mmCIF file of C-alpha atoms and ligand atoms in Angstrom:
data_model
loop_
_atom_site.group_PDB
_atom_site.id
_atom_site.type_symbol
_atom_site.label_atom_id
_atom_site.label_comp_id
_atom_site.label_asym_id
_atom_site.label_seq_id
_atom_site.Cartn_x
_atom_site.Cartn_y
_atom_site.Cartn_z
ATOM 1 C CA MET A 19 -0.541 0.226 0.284
ATOM 2 C CA GLN A 20 0.811 2.845 -1.272
ATOM 3 C CA HIS A 21 1.291 7.096 1.743
ATOM 4 C CA ARG A 22 -1.137 8.963 0.896
ATOM 5 C CA VAL A 23 1.029 11.683 0.700
ATOM 6 C CA VAL A 24 4.400 11.883 -0.569
ATOM 7 C CA LEU A 25 7.472 14.386 -0.772
ATOM 8 C CA THR A 26 9.890 13.396 -3.561
ATOM 9 C CA VAL A 27 13.382 14.555 -3.339
ATOM 10 C CA ASN A 28 14.905 15.028 -6.665
ATOM 11 C CA LEU A 29 17.985 13.776 -5.519
ATOM 12 C CA GLY A 30 20.267 14.500 -9.433
ATOM 13 C CA THR A 31 18.828 18.104 -9.034
ATOM 14 C CA LEU A 32 20.344 18.466 -5.410
ATOM 15 C CA ALA A 33 23.410 17.731 -6.603
ATOM 16 C CA GLY A 34 23.026 19.910 -9.368
ATOM 17 C CA ASN A 35 21.863 22.813 -6.613
ATOM 18 C CA TYR A 36 24.914 21.126 -4.842
ATOM 19 C CA ARG A 37 27.167 22.169 -8.150
ATOM 20 C CA ALA A 38 25.747 25.293 -8.485
ATOM 21 C CA VAL A 39 26.082 27.234 -5.220
ATOM 22 C CA CYS A 40 29.765 25.782 -5.573
ATOM 23 C CA GLY A 41 30.400 27.472 -8.700
ATOM 24 C CA VAL A 42 29.373 31.060 -6.836
ATOM 25 C CA ALA A 43 31.287 30.072 -4.370
ATOM 26 C CA ALA A 44 34.637 29.472 -5.561
ATOM 27 C CA PRO A 45 37.288 29.463 -4.238
ATOM 28 C CA CYS A 46 35.827 28.930 -1.093
ATOM 29 C CA ALA A 47 34.609 24.846 -0.660
ATOM 30 C CA VAL A 48 30.581 24.312 -0.304
ATOM 31 C CA MET A 49 30.397 22.017 2.884
ATOM 32 C CA PRO A 50 26.532 21.414 3.798
ATOM 33 C CA VAL A 51 24.573 21.568 7.046
ATOM 34 C CA LEU A 52 22.312 19.125 6.686
ATOM 35 C CA LYS A 53 21.356 19.649 11.251
ATOM 36 C CA ALA A 54 17.863 18.718 11.666
ATOM 37 C CA ASN A 55 17.673 15.858 9.752
ATOM 38 C CA ALA A 56 18.147 17.538 6.788
ATOM 39 C CA TYR A 57 15.782 20.198 7.777
ATOM 40 C CA GLY A 58 13.627 17.220 7.689
ATOM 41 C CA LEU A 59 13.828 15.642 4.432
ATOM 42 C CA GLY A 60 15.950 12.723 5.847
ATOM 43 C CA VAL A 61 19.097 12.699 6.387
ATOM 44 C CA GLY A 62 20.925 9.502 4.909
ATOM 45 C CA PRO A 63 20.370 9.661 0.879
ATOM 46 C CA ILE A 64 21.804 13.932 0.866
ATOM 47 C CA ALA A 65 24.372 13.876 3.038
ATOM 48 C CA ARG A 66 25.558 10.231 0.142
ATOM 49 C CA ALA A 67 24.603 12.342 -2.560
ATOM 50 C CA LEU A 68 25.863 15.286 -1.655
ATOM 51 C CA VAL A 69 29.619 12.977 -0.408
ATOM 52 C CA ALA A 70 28.985 11.695 -3.885
ATOM 53 C CA ALA A 71 29.166 15.596 -5.651
ATOM 54 C CA GLY A 72 32.341 16.548 -3.778
ATOM 55 C CA ALA A 73 31.144 17.285 -0.532
ATOM 56 C CA PRO A 74 34.919 17.826 1.823
ATOM 57 C CA ARG A 75 32.901 17.515 5.447
ATOM 58 C CA ILE A 76 29.210 18.343 6.239
ATOM 59 C CA ALA A 77 28.002 20.359 9.197
ATOM 60 C CA VAL A 78 25.351 19.543 12.520
ATOM 61 C CA ALA A 79 24.077 20.347 15.235
ATOM 62 C CA GLU A 80 24.364 17.772 17.445
ATOM 63 C CA PRO A 81 25.885 14.981 18.378
ATOM 64 C CA PHE A 82 22.997 12.028 17.316
ATOM 65 C CA GLU A 83 23.166 14.131 13.712
ATOM 66 C CA ALA A 84 27.057 13.799 14.085
ATOM 67 C CA LEU A 85 26.902 10.093 14.711
ATOM 68 C CA GLN A 86 24.742 8.650 12.001
ATOM 69 C CA LEU A 87 26.807 9.987 9.527
ATOM 70 C CA ALA A 88 30.427 8.682 10.540
ATOM 71 C CA GLY A 89 30.061 6.402 8.279
ATOM 72 C CA LEU A 90 30.209 8.687 5.393
ATOM 73 C CA GLY A 91 34.419 9.269 4.701
ATOM 74 C CA VAL A 92 34.131 13.349 5.702
ATOM 75 C CA PRO A 93 35.081 14.906 8.424
ATOM 76 C CA VAL A 94 31.624 16.539 10.485
ATOM 77 C CA GLN A 95 31.637 18.924 12.511
ATOM 78 C CA ILE A 96 28.762 20.204 15.200
ATOM 79 C CA LEU A 97 28.772 24.056 15.011
ATOM 80 C CA SER A 98 26.717 26.474 17.459
ATOM 81 C CA GLY A 99 27.357 24.234 20.900
ATOM 82 C CA ILE A 100 28.630 21.426 22.882
ATOM 83 C CA LEU A 101 27.283 20.591 26.180
ATOM 84 C CA PRO A 102 30.517 18.840 28.895
ATOM 85 C CA ASP A 103 28.173 15.389 28.621
ATOM 86 C CA GLU A 104 28.673 15.070 25.127
ATOM 87 C CA ILE A 105 32.322 16.276 24.750
ATOM 88 C CA GLY A 106 33.471 12.211 25.375
ATOM 89 C CA PRO A 107 31.589 10.238 22.629
ATOM 90 C CA MET A 108 31.869 12.989 20.529
ATOM 91 C CA VAL A 109 36.292 13.054 20.800
ATOM 92 C CA GLU A 110 36.203 9.244 20.762
ATOM 93 C CA ALA A 111 34.232 9.592 17.751
ATOM 94 C CA GLY A 112 36.089 12.183 15.975
ATOM 95 C CA VAL A 113 33.720 14.287 15.273
ATOM 96 C CA THR A 114 34.709 18.174 15.480
ATOM 97 C CA LEU A 115 33.137 20.204 17.352
ATOM 98 C CA PRO A 116 32.880 24.179 18.201
ATOM 99 C CA VAL A 117 34.399 25.895 20.947
ATOM 100 C CA VAL A 118 31.898 28.549 22.042
ATOM 101 C CA SER A 119 34.085 28.695 25.777
ATOM 102 C CA LEU A 120 37.446 29.062 27.268
ATOM 103 C CA GLU A 121 35.363 26.433 29.893
ATOM 104 C CA ALA A 122 34.505 24.743 26.729
ATOM 105 C CA ALA A 123 38.057 23.965 25.162
ATOM 106 C CA ARG A 124 39.727 23.161 28.565
ATOM 107 C CA ALA A 125 36.774 20.338 28.586
ATOM 108 C CA ILE A 126 37.446 19.622 25.562
ATOM 109 C CA SER A 127 41.397 18.579 25.300
ATOM 110 C CA ALA A 128 41.595 17.164 29.011
ATOM 111 C CA GLU A 129 39.185 14.597 27.127
ATOM 112 C CA ALA A 130 40.888 14.111 24.281
ATOM 113 C CA ARG A 131 43.812 13.518 26.398
ATOM 114 C CA ARG A 132 42.498 11.410 28.685
ATOM 115 C CA GLN A 133 42.043 9.604 25.267
ATOM 116 C CA GLY A 134 45.415 9.098 23.962
ATOM 117 C CA ARG A 135 43.325 11.645 21.273
ATOM 118 C CA GLU A 136 43.518 15.232 19.221
ATOM 119 C CA ALA A 137 40.006 16.788 18.985
ATOM 120 C CA LEU A 138 39.507 19.229 16.068
ATOM 121 C CA CYS A 139 37.915 22.028 16.593
ATOM 122 C CA HIS A 140 36.250 25.573 15.401
ATOM 123 C CA LEU A 141 36.271 28.637 17.673
ATOM 124 C CA ALA A 142 32.104 29.612 17.400
ATOM 125 C CA LEU A 143 33.540 34.107 17.351
ATOM 126 C CA ASP A 144 29.888 35.838 18.349
ATOM 127 C CA THR A 145 30.865 38.547 16.129
ATOM 128 C CA GLY A 146 26.810 39.780 15.898
ATOM 129 C CA MET A 147 24.704 36.875 15.990
ATOM 130 C CA GLY A 148 24.475 36.928 19.860
ATOM 131 C CA ARG A 149 22.945 33.208 19.977
ATOM 132 C CA ALA A 150 26.702 31.519 21.010
ATOM 133 C CA GLY A 151 30.815 31.614 21.222
ATOM 134 C CA ILE A 152 33.098 33.679 22.123
ATOM 135 C CA LEU A 153 31.856 36.854 21.993
ATOM 136 C CA TRP A 154 34.586 39.129 19.328
ATOM 137 C CA GLN A 155 35.499 41.764 21.784
ATOM 138 C CA GLU A 156 37.170 38.835 24.110
ATOM 139 C CA ALA A 157 38.599 35.871 21.878
ATOM 140 C CA PRO A 158 41.689 37.956 22.076
ATOM 141 C CA ALA A 159 42.839 37.887 24.605
ATOM 142 C CA LEU A 160 42.114 33.876 24.948
ATOM 143 C CA LEU A 161 43.838 33.541 21.948
ATOM 144 C CA PRO A 162 47.039 32.348 23.985
ATOM 145 C CA GLU A 163 45.772 30.208 26.298
ATOM 146 C CA LEU A 164 43.122 28.179 23.605
ATOM 147 C CA LEU A 165 45.754 27.603 21.353
ATOM 148 C CA ALA A 166 48.986 26.355 23.558
ATOM 149 C CA LEU A 167 45.723 23.993 25.023
ATOM 150 C CA PRO A 168 47.367 19.838 25.216
ATOM 151 C CA ASN A 169 45.267 16.857 22.938
ATOM 152 C CA LEU A 170 43.504 20.180 21.506
ATOM 153 C CA ARG A 171 43.463 21.675 17.230
ATOM 154 C CA LEU A 172 41.760 24.930 16.570
ATOM 155 C CA GLU A 173 41.795 24.626 12.724
ATOM 156 C CA GLY A 174 38.746 26.756 11.998
ATOM 157 C CA LEU A 175 37.645 29.634 13.069
ATOM 158 C CA PHE A 176 33.874 30.819 12.261
ATOM 159 C CA THR A 177 31.306 33.070 12.737
ATOM 160 C CA HIS A 178 27.817 33.758 11.625
ATOM 161 C CA PHE A 179 25.390 36.240 10.881
ATOM 162 C CA PRO A 180 21.571 37.374 11.054
ATOM 163 C CA LEU A 181 21.187 39.704 8.674
ATOM 164 C CA ALA A 182 22.718 38.654 5.357
ATOM 165 C CA TYR A 183 19.441 38.169 3.382
ATOM 166 C CA GLU A 184 20.165 42.055 3.281
ATOM 167 C CA SER A 185 22.256 43.357 0.052
ATOM 168 C CA GLY A 186 25.087 45.923 1.271
ATOM 169 C CA SER A 187 24.081 44.800 5.229
ATOM 170 C CA ALA A 188 26.312 47.996 6.438
ATOM 171 C CA PHE A 189 26.103 45.233 10.121
ATOM 172 C CA THR A 190 27.249 41.918 7.950
ATOM 173 C CA ARG A 191 30.333 44.426 7.170
ATOM 174 C CA GLU A 192 30.916 45.262 10.386
ATOM 175 C CA GLN A 193 30.819 42.079 11.230
ATOM 176 C CA LEU A 194 33.029 41.337 9.277
ATOM 177 C CA ARG A 195 35.143 43.666 10.559
ATOM 178 C CA ARG A 196 35.309 41.904 14.232
ATOM 179 C CA PHE A 197 35.847 38.315 12.587
ATOM 180 C CA GLY A 198 38.991 40.108 10.920
ATOM 181 C CA ALA A 199 40.019 41.673 14.059
ATOM 182 C CA VAL A 200 40.595 38.354 15.611
ATOM 183 C CA LEU A 201 41.756 36.274 12.267
ATOM 184 C CA GLY A 202 45.089 38.777 12.343
ATOM 185 C CA ALA A 203 44.721 38.537 16.328
ATOM 186 C CA ALA A 204 45.148 34.979 16.009
ATOM 187 C CA GLU A 205 47.329 35.624 12.950
ATOM 188 C CA ALA A 206 49.652 37.760 15.222
ATOM 189 C CA LEU A 207 50.036 34.560 17.341
ATOM 190 C CA GLY A 208 51.850 32.818 14.293
ATOM 191 C CA HIS A 209 48.603 30.784 14.196
ATOM 192 C CA ARG A 210 46.943 29.539 10.120
ATOM 193 C CA PHE A 211 43.159 28.187 10.827
ATOM 194 C CA ARG A 212 42.733 24.968 7.975
ATOM 195 C CA TRP A 213 39.386 26.459 7.493
ATOM 196 C CA ILE A 214 37.102 30.149 7.929
ATOM 197 C CA HIS A 215 34.386 30.999 6.906
ATOM 198 C CA ALA A 216 30.827 32.666 7.842
ATOM 199 C CA ALA A 217 28.268 32.360 5.279
ATOM 200 C CA ASN A 218 24.787 30.708 4.627
ATOM 201 C CA SER A 219 22.465 30.133 2.009
ATOM 202 C CA ASP A 220 21.874 34.926 2.651
ATOM 203 C CA ALA A 221 25.416 35.534 2.346
ATOM 204 C CA ILE A 222 26.508 33.492 0.017
ATOM 205 C CA ASN A 223 23.193 35.233 -2.197
ATOM 206 C CA ASN A 224 23.564 38.727 -1.304
ATOM 207 C CA ALA A 225 27.239 39.714 1.189
ATOM 208 C CA PRO A 226 29.609 38.089 -1.731
ATOM 209 C CA GLU A 227 32.687 39.433 0.762
ATOM 210 C CA ALA A 228 31.739 36.642 2.634
ATOM 211 C CA CYS A 229 32.647 33.765 -0.452
ATOM 212 C CA ALA A 230 35.873 35.701 -0.363
ATOM 213 C CA ALA A 231 39.796 35.664 1.020
ATOM 214 C CA PRO A 232 40.449 35.274 3.377
ATOM 215 C CA PHE A 233 36.884 32.664 3.275
ATOM 216 C CA ASN A 234 37.740 29.699 1.859
ATOM 217 C CA LEU A 235 34.495 27.634 3.734
ATOM 218 C CA VAL A 236 30.565 28.249 3.686
ATOM 219 C CA ARG A 237 27.910 26.610 5.558
ATOM 220 C CA CYS A 238 24.046 25.632 3.505
ATOM 221 C CA GLY A 239 21.921 24.208 4.443
ATOM 222 C CA LEU A 240 18.518 25.855 2.413
ATOM 223 C CA ASN A 241 19.759 26.809 -0.941
ATOM 224 C CA LEU A 242 20.883 22.514 -1.056
ATOM 225 C CA HIS A 243 16.714 21.623 -0.675
ATOM 226 C CA GLY A 244 16.348 24.561 -3.753
ATOM 227 C CA ALA A 245 14.520 26.212 -1.698
ATOM 228 C CA PHE A 246 15.453 30.213 -0.498
ATOM 229 C CA ASP A 247 14.873 33.085 2.031
ATOM 230 C CA ALA A 248 12.558 36.031 -0.044
ATOM 231 C CA ALA A 249 13.887 38.613 2.128
ATOM 232 C CA GLY A 250 17.319 39.522 0.192
ATOM 233 C CA SER A 251 17.832 38.173 -4.236
ATOM 234 C CA LEU A 252 19.075 35.055 -5.600
ATOM 235 C CA ARG A 253 22.780 34.813 -6.734
ATOM 236 C CA VAL A 254 22.593 30.976 -6.625
ATOM 237 C CA PRO A 255 21.033 29.471 -10.291
ATOM 238 C CA LEU A 256 19.127 26.760 -8.178
ATOM 239 C CA ARG A 257 16.189 24.704 -9.045
ATOM 240 C CA PRO A 258 13.411 22.965 -7.152
ATOM 241 C CA VAL A 259 13.849 19.947 -5.120
ATOM 242 C CA LEU A 260 10.850 19.027 -3.559
ATOM 243 C CA THR A 261 7.379 17.741 -5.528
ATOM 244 C CA MET A 262 5.336 16.266 -2.864
ATOM 245 C CA THR A 263 1.894 14.946 -3.748
ATOM 246 C CA THR A 264 -1.284 13.123 -2.005
ATOM 247 C CA ARG A 265 -3.832 12.083 -4.038
ATOM 248 C CA LEU A 266 -7.723 12.955 -4.903
ATOM 249 C CA ALA A 267 -10.205 11.142 -2.301
ATOM 250 C CA GLN A 268 -13.911 12.322 -3.194
ATOM 251 C CA ILE A 269 -15.714 14.744 -5.927
ATOM 252 C CA ARG A 270 -19.213 15.861 -4.424
ATOM 253 C CA ASP A 271 -21.104 18.209 -6.580
ATOM 254 C CA LEU A 272 -22.670 20.770 -3.726
ATOM 255 C CA PRO A 273 -25.191 22.914 -3.948
ATOM 256 C CA ALA A 274 -25.199 26.765 -4.056
ATOM 257 C CA ASP A 275 -25.010 28.527 -0.536
ATOM 258 C CA THR A 276 -23.338 25.166 1.264
ATOM 259 C CA PRO A 277 -21.180 26.082 4.012
ATOM 260 C CA ILE A 278 -17.316 23.843 3.787
ATOM 261 C CA GLY A 279 -15.119 23.384 7.020
ATOM 262 C CA TYR A 280 -14.279 23.932 9.678
ATOM 263 C CA GLY A 281 -16.090 27.402 11.347
ATOM 264 C CA HIS A 282 -17.110 27.995 7.628
ATOM 265 C CA THR A 283 -15.252 30.332 6.329
ATOM 266 C CA TYR A 284 -16.800 29.458 2.870
ATOM 267 C CA ARG A 285 -19.806 29.173 1.283
ATOM 268 C CA THR A 286 -20.298 28.342 -1.815
ATOM 269 C CA ARG A 287 -22.141 31.115 -3.944
ATOM 270 C CA ARG A 288 -23.786 28.982 -6.843
ATOM 271 C CA PRO A 289 -23.658 24.914 -8.042
ATOM 272 C CA MET A 290 -19.984 23.425 -7.479
ATOM 273 C CA ARG A 291 -18.091 20.657 -7.593
ATOM 274 C CA VAL A 292 -16.087 20.633 -4.541
ATOM 275 C CA GLY A 293 -12.592 18.229 -4.637
ATOM 276 C CA THR A 294 -11.811 15.785 -1.432
ATOM 277 C CA VAL A 295 -8.433 16.173 -1.304
ATOM 278 C CA CYS A 296 -6.256 14.662 1.233
ATOM 279 C CA ALA A 297 -3.853 16.341 2.949
ATOM 280 C CA GLY A 298 -4.361 18.642 6.538
ATOM 281 C CA TYR A 299 -1.932 20.800 8.616
ATOM 282 C CA ALA A 300 -1.143 16.971 9.703
ATOM 283 C CA ASP A 301 1.030 16.909 6.954
ATOM 284 C CA GLY A 302 2.953 20.270 7.506
ATOM 285 C CA LEU A 303 0.506 22.513 4.857
ATOM 286 C CA PRO A 304 -0.293 25.866 6.372
ATOM 287 C CA LEU A 305 -3.158 27.038 7.860
ATOM 288 C CA ALA A 306 -2.857 30.179 5.972
ATOM 289 C CA LEU A 307 -3.100 28.195 2.858
ATOM 290 C CA SER A 308 -7.424 28.050 3.876
ATOM 291 C CA ASN A 309 -9.577 29.426 1.353
ATOM 292 C CA ARG A 310 -5.472 31.707 -0.381
ATOM 293 C CA GLY A 311 -3.076 28.838 -1.860
ATOM 294 C CA ALA A 312 -4.500 26.031 -3.791
ATOM 295 C CA VAL A 313 -3.031 21.908 -5.046
ATOM 296 C CA LEU A 314 -2.585 20.555 -8.961
ATOM 297 C CA ILE A 315 -4.862 18.232 -10.622
ATOM 298 C CA ARG A 316 -4.405 17.224 -14.098
ATOM 299 C CA GLY A 317 -2.001 20.277 -14.334
ATOM 300 C CA VAL A 318 -4.612 22.495 -13.724
ATOM 301 C CA PRO A 319 -4.884 24.792 -10.436
ATOM 302 C CA ALA A 320 -8.062 23.939 -7.715
ATOM 303 C CA PRO A 321 -8.482 26.795 -5.240
ATOM 304 C CA ILE A 322 -8.191 25.495 -1.957
ATOM 305 C CA LEU A 323 -11.764 26.672 -0.539
ATOM 306 C CA GLY A 324 -12.319 26.479 3.187
ATOM 307 C CA ARG A 325 -9.639 26.552 6.199
ATOM 308 C CA LEU A 326 -7.813 23.091 6.238
ATOM 309 C CA SER A 327 -8.259 20.429 8.471
ATOM 310 C CA MET A 328 -6.195 17.953 9.593
ATOM 311 C CA ASP A 329 -6.645 15.268 6.648
ATOM 312 C CA TYR A 330 -8.392 16.628 4.447
ATOM 313 C CA LEU A 331 -8.423 20.086 2.772
ATOM 314 C CA THR A 332 -11.541 20.955 -0.033
ATOM 315 C CA VAL A 333 -11.358 22.344 -3.215
ATOM 316 C CA ASN A 334 -12.517 24.233 -6.503
ATOM 317 C CA LEU A 335 -12.946 21.600 -8.911
ATOM 318 C CA ASP A 336 -14.951 23.572 -11.512
ATOM 319 C CA ASP A 337 -11.899 23.839 -13.644
ATOM 320 C CA LEU A 338 -11.347 19.955 -13.482
ATOM 321 C CA PRO A 339 -14.039 17.776 -15.156
ATOM 322 C CA GLU A 340 -11.829 15.189 -16.495
ATOM 323 C CA ALA A 341 -10.721 15.058 -12.437
ATOM 324 C CA ARG A 342 -11.171 12.134 -10.762
ATOM 325 C CA VAL A 343 -11.429 10.186 -7.600
ATOM 326 C CA GLY A 344 -7.592 9.275 -6.865
ATOM 327 C CA ASP A 345 -5.824 11.845 -9.687
ATOM 328 C CA VAL A 346 -2.630 12.757 -7.899
ATOM 329 C CA VAL A 347 -2.377 16.336 -6.264
ATOM 330 C CA THR A 348 0.536 18.391 -6.455
ATOM 331 C CA LEU A 349 0.648 19.789 -3.263
ATOM 332 C CA LEU A 350 4.101 21.252 -3.757
ATOM 333 C CA GLY A 351 5.800 21.304 -7.034
ATOM 334 C CA ARG A 352 5.651 21.609 -11.078
ATOM 335 C CA ASP A 353 2.469 19.838 -12.217
ATOM 336 C CA GLY A 354 3.137 20.779 -16.667
ATOM 337 C CA GLY A 355 2.671 24.445 -16.721
ATOM 338 C CA HIS A 356 2.395 25.356 -13.389
ATOM 339 C CA GLU A 357 4.726 25.296 -10.901
ATOM 340 C CA ILE A 358 4.115 26.088 -5.968
ATOM 341 C CA PRO A 359 6.799 26.393 -4.758
ATOM 342 C CA VAL A 360 8.151 26.279 -1.373
ATOM 343 C CA GLN A 361 8.287 30.359 -1.190
ATOM 344 C CA ASP A 362 4.508 30.305 -1.670
ATOM 345 C CA TRP A 363 3.559 28.171 0.732
ATOM 346 C CA ALA A 364 5.981 31.102 2.991
ATOM 347 C CA ALA A 365 4.887 34.331 1.722
ATOM 348 C CA LEU A 366 0.046 33.435 3.035
ATOM 349 C CA LYS A 367 1.556 32.030 5.869
ATOM 350 C CA GLY A 368 4.109 35.097 6.661
ATOM 351 C CA THR A 369 7.422 32.703 6.811
ATOM 352 C CA HIS A 370 9.981 31.954 5.133
ATOM 353 C CA ALA A 371 11.384 28.528 3.012
ATOM 354 C CA TYR A 372 13.235 26.814 6.053
ATOM 355 C CA ASP A 373 9.798 27.275 8.597
ATOM 356 C CA ILE A 374 8.204 25.492 6.118
ATOM 357 C CA ILE A 375 10.483 22.889 4.717
ATOM 358 C CA CYS A 376 11.086 21.915 8.357
ATOM 359 C CA SER A 377 6.983 21.661 9.198
ATOM 360 C CA ILE A 378 6.596 18.659 6.873
ATOM 361 C CA GLY A 379 4.637 16.077 8.985
ATOM 362 C CA SER A 380 6.357 12.812 10.221
ATOM 363 C CA ARG A 381 4.026 10.870 8.048
ATOM 364 C CA VAL A 382 4.808 12.222 4.947
ATOM 365 C CA ALA A 383 6.285 9.466 2.808
ATOM 366 C CA ARG A 384 9.902 10.434 2.059
ATOM 367 C CA GLU A 385 11.108 8.970 -1.083
ATOM 368 C CA TYR A 386 14.533 9.864 -3.632
ATOM 369 C CA ARG A 387 14.606 9.772 -6.582
ATOM 370 C CA ASP A 388 17.673 9.913 -8.688
HETATM 371 C C1 LIG B 6 25.626 27.988 12.516
HETATM 372 C C2 LIG B 6 25.069 27.932 10.903
HETATM 373 N N1 LIG B 6 25.755 28.013 10.154
HETATM 374 C C3 LIG B 6 25.114 27.594 8.580
HETATM 375 C C4 LIG B 6 23.340 27.715 9.572
HETATM 376 C C5 LIG B 6 23.570 26.645 6.935
HETATM 377 O O1 LIG B 6 22.108 28.132 6.893
HETATM 378 P P1 LIG B 6 20.965 28.106 5.527
HETATM 379 O O2 LIG B 6 20.152 27.055 5.921
HETATM 380 O O3 LIG B 6 20.899 28.955 5.380
HETATM 381 O O4 LIG B 6 22.590 27.636 4.585
HETATM 382 C C6 LIG B 6 22.547 27.152 9.798
HETATM 383 C C7 LIG B 6 21.151 27.146 10.129
HETATM 384 O O5 LIG B 6 20.135 27.407 10.423
HETATM 385 C C8 LIG B 6 23.554 27.445 10.776
HETATM 386 O O6 LIG B 6 22.710 27.653 12.470
#
């Protein structure tokens, strides 16, 4: 038996997007950010496709995500934080760790020494994100001790941008200046970082300075999936990777003045053909599609009527006399000459594409096509 709602991830297109990001970010290498199960899309197949496409290393958010990727043959690094009790297993697994404070660095060093290993680390610098890491003003004074800690090799220096979607952002420029000051302090101590990185998808598209020397690496998540932050502009020639489909469950001819769905937010103005579609907010469809979004059936847009419920939504089939029960319904992606991109849902919900992708429901089957 088939799942009703299916999210198809086109791995060939994903690899194409990876290469497109590499083209724009060059000379920087591109590190895929595959945290949260690759934004909910399924980390295993996506990571394998990206490593095959040439990804030199992968970033995640937390230990279980790092362990899942241990067998891929490329370094895996945790980005913005590590808890004291996570240090031991992560050092043992050879995961590259963030250094977010002097205390954390001392603990990593001590644990690595106890295990007789060397821990590879990237210094997480807070230049204005205000979320985690060592404050850029405090970093120069800490560097001598950080660089001298035994069994800990600071092979990377990185920071993160909160406003990089703003093209020409003065704040992003200021962050780059702060970053440069710390990098200069480390170099004055004779230290060279193997990896220097700051840009995420927003910065790759809107802050080209973060894809040039001294940087030699960018971190990319969202763009790989063909989605982008509509708040900024887009430099990478991306192609959509995701298609979400379901099936048409019922077709009914309703008389005029029939109310539809919870809250009776829609009422037929005349006799209408109405379709019942197997998908609702439990599958990750934003409630904001109610009375505003559309689906595609046989390549034709069918507007959503009334409020979405948990498992079903209703659509206007006036333009689809040929529709039949069991028809494939495209919720996201292309059908014929029409396309519904992730960004459309984000705009209707008043949110960003990350929220839409990460909210796709757990009962939706993930399938992978090459
Ligand atoms: C520190 C860090 N770097 C990079 C990324 C990847 O961002 P994006 O998906 O915008 O490319 C994230 C994701 O939130 C992040 O937290």
